[in-house]
Tab-separated table of C-alpha atoms in Angstrom:
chain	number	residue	atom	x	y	z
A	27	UNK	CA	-194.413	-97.229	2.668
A	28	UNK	CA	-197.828	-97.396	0.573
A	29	UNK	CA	-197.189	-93.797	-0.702
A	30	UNK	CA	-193.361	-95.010	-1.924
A	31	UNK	CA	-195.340	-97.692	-3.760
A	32	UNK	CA	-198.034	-96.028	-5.565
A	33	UNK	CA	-195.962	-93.453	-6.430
A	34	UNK	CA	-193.105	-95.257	-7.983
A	35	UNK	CA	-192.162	-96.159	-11.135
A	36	UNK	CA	-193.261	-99.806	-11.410
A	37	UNK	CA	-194.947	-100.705	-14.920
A	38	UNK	CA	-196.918	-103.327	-15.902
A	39	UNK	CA	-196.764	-104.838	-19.021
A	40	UNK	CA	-199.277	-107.463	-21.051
A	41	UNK	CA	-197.937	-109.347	-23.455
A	42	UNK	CA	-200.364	-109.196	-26.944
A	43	UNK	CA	-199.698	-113.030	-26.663
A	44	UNK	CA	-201.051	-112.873	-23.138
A	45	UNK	CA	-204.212	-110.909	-23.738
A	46	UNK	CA	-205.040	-113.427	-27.349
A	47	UNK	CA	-204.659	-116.217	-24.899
A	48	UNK	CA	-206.684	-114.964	-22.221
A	49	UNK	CA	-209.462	-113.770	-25.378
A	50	UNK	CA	-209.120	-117.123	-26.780
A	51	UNK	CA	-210.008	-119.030	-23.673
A	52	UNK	CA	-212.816	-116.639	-22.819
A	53	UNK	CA	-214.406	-117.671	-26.268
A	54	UNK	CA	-213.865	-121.412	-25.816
A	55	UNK	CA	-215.494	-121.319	-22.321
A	56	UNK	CA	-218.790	-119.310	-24.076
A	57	UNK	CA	-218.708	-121.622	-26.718
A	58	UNK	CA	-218.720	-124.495	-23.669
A	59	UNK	CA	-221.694	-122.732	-22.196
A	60	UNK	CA	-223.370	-122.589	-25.763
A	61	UNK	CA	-222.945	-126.310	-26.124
A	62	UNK	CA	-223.930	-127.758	-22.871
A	63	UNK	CA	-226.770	-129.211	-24.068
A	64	UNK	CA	-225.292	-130.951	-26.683
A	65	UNK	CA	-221.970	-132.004	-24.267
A	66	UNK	CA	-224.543	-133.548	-21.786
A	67	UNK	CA	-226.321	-135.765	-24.821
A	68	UNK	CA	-222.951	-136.663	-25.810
A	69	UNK	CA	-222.322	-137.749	-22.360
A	70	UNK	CA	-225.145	-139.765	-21.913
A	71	UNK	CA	-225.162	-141.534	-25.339
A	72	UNK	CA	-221.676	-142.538	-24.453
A	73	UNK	CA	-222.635	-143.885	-20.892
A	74	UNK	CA	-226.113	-146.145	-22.902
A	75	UNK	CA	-223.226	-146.981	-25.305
A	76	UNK	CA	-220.878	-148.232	-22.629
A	77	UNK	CA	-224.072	-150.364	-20.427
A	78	UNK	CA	-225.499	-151.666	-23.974
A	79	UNK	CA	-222.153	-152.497	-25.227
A	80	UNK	CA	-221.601	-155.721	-23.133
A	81	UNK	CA	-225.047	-157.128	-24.090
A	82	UNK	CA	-224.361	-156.596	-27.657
A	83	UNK	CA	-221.365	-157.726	-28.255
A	84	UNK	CA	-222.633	-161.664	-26.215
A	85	UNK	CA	-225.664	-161.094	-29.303
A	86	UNK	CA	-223.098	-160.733	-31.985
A	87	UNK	CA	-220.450	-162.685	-31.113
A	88	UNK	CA	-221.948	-165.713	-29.474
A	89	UNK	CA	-225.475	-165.509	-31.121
A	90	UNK	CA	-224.431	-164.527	-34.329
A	91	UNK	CA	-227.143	-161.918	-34.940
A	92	UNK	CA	-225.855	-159.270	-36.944
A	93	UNK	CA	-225.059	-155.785	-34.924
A	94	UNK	CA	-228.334	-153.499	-35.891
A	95	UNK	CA	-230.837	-156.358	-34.211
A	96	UNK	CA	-228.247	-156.577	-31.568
A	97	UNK	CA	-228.705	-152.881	-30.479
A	98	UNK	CA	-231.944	-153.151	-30.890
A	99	UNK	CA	-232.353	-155.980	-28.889
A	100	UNK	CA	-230.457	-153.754	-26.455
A	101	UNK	CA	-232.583	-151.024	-26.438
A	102	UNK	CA	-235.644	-153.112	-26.299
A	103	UNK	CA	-233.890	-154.552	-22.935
A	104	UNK	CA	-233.170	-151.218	-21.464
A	105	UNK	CA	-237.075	-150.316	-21.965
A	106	UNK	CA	-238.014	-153.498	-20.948
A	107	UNK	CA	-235.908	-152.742	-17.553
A	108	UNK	CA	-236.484	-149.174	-16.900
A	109	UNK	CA	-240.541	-149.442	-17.338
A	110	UNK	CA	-240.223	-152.446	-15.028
A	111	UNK	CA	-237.509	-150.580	-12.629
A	112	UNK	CA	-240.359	-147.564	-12.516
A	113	UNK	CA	-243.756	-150.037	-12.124
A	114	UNK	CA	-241.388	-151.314	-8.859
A	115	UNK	CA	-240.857	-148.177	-7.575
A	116	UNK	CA	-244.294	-145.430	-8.334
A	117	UNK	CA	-247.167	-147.732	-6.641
A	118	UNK	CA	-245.038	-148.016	-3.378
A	119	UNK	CA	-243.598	-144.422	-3.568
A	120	UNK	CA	-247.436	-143.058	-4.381
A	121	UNK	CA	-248.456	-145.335	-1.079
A	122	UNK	CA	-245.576	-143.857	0.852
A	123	UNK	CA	-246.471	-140.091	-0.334
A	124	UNK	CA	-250.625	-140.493	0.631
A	125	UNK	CA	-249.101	-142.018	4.080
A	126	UNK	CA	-247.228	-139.213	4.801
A	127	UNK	CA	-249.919	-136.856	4.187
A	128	UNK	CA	-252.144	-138.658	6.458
A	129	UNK	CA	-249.531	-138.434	9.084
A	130	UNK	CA	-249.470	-134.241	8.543
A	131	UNK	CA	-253.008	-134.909	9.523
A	132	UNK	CA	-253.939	-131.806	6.858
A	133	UNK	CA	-257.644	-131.984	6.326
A	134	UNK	CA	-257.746	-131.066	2.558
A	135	UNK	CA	-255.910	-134.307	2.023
A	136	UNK	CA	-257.387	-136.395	3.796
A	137	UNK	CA	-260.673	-137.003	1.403
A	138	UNK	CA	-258.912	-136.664	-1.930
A	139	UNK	CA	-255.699	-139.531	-0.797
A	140	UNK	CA	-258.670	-142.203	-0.862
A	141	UNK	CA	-261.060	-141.032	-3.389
A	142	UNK	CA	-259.857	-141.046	-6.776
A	143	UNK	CA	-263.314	-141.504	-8.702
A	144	UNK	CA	-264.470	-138.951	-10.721
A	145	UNK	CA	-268.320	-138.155	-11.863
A	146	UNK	CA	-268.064	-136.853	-15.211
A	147	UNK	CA	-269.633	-133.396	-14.385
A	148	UNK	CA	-266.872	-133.039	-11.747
A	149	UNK	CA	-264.188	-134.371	-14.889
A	150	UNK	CA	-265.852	-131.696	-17.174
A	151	UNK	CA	-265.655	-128.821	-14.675
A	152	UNK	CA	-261.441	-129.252	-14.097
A	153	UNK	CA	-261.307	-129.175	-17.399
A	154	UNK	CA	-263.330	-126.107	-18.019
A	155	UNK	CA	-261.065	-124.794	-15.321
A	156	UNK	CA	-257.941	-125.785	-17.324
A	157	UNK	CA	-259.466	-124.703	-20.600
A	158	UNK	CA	-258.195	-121.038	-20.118
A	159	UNK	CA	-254.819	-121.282	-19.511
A	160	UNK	CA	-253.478	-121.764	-23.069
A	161	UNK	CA	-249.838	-121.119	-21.995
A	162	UNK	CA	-249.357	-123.767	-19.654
A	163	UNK	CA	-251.237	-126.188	-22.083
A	164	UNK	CA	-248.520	-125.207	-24.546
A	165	UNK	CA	-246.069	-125.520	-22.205
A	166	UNK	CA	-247.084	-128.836	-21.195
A	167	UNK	CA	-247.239	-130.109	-25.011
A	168	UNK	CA	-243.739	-128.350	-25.955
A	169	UNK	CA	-242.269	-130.181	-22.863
A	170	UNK	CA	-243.659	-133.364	-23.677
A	171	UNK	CA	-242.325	-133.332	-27.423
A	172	UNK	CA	-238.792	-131.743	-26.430
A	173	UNK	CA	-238.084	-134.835	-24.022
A	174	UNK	CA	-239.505	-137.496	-26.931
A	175	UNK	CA	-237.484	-135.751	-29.665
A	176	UNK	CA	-234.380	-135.587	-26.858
A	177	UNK	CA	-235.184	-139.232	-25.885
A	178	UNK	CA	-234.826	-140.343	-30.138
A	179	UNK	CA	-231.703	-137.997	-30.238
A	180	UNK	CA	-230.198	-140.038	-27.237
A	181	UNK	CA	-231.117	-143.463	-28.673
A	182	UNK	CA	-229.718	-142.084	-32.217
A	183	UNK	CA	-226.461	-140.727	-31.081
A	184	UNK	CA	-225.703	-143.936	-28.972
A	185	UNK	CA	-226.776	-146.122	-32.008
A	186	UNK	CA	-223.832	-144.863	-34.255
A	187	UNK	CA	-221.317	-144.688	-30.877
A	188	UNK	CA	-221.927	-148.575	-30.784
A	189	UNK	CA	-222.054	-149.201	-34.433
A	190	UNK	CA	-218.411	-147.403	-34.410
A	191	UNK	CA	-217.439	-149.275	-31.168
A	192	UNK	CA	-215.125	-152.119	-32.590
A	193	UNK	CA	-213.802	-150.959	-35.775
């Protein structure tokens, strides 16, 4: 039966619509990928836009404050809450983490999870030991600016999405 079927006269045939579709829709998904960093700020800004939007709307309705100090006010709220949320949460979470070492019982931990203090020869020799490695320096500073310029790009985006909210 297998030979009958390879060897008989069954065609197959692709459409030219089928083949611009199927072109089309591999393009759109690349263009997806392309964008995915973009998508996911869009994402976000719409989710602060959707928590702030509540607490703005009570400051411009039944305050009266115009909208810009509104969203403000909002975003000094949400800093207010998330630098409180993370003073809650590292202290306990770094006293949790030593703790756990301790109970590994690995020696090379055990001196450095109480003492913290630093002479400043020992300070000036890890830095002397750091001083070398350019790259991850860079890599460190590049990093650190990327997430503050991604931060202001978040808080800018979901600006406008509220100050387009109710019109």
């Amino acid at each position: 039966k297998m030979k009958k079927f390879l060897y008989s006269d069954h065609a197959v045939s692709i459409s030219p619509a089928t083949i611009i579709f199927t072109t089309f829709f591999l393009l759109s998904l690349y263009g997806i990928y392309q964008a995915r960093s973009v998508i996911v700020l869009l994402i976000l800004a719409f989710i602060i836009m959707v928590a702030l939007n509540p607490l703005v709307r009570f400051l411009s309705k039944k305050l009266r404050l115009p909208k810009v100090p509104s969203i403000f006010l909002g975003y000094l709220f949400l800093i207010t809450f998330v630098a409180i949320l993370l003073g809650l949460l590292i202290p306990p979470l770094a006293k949790e983490v030593f703790q756990l070492l301790n109970l590994l019982d690995l020696p090379v931990f055990e001196e450095e999870a109480y003492n913290f203090n630093f002479t400043l020869q020992e300070l000036s020799s890890v830095i002397d030991s750091f001083s070398g490695s350019f790259t991850a320096i860079f890599a460190i500073i590049n990093n650190t600016f990327n997430g503050v310029i991604t931060t202001f790009t978040l808080m800018v985006m979901s600006f406008y999405l509220m100050m387009e909210r109710n019109k």
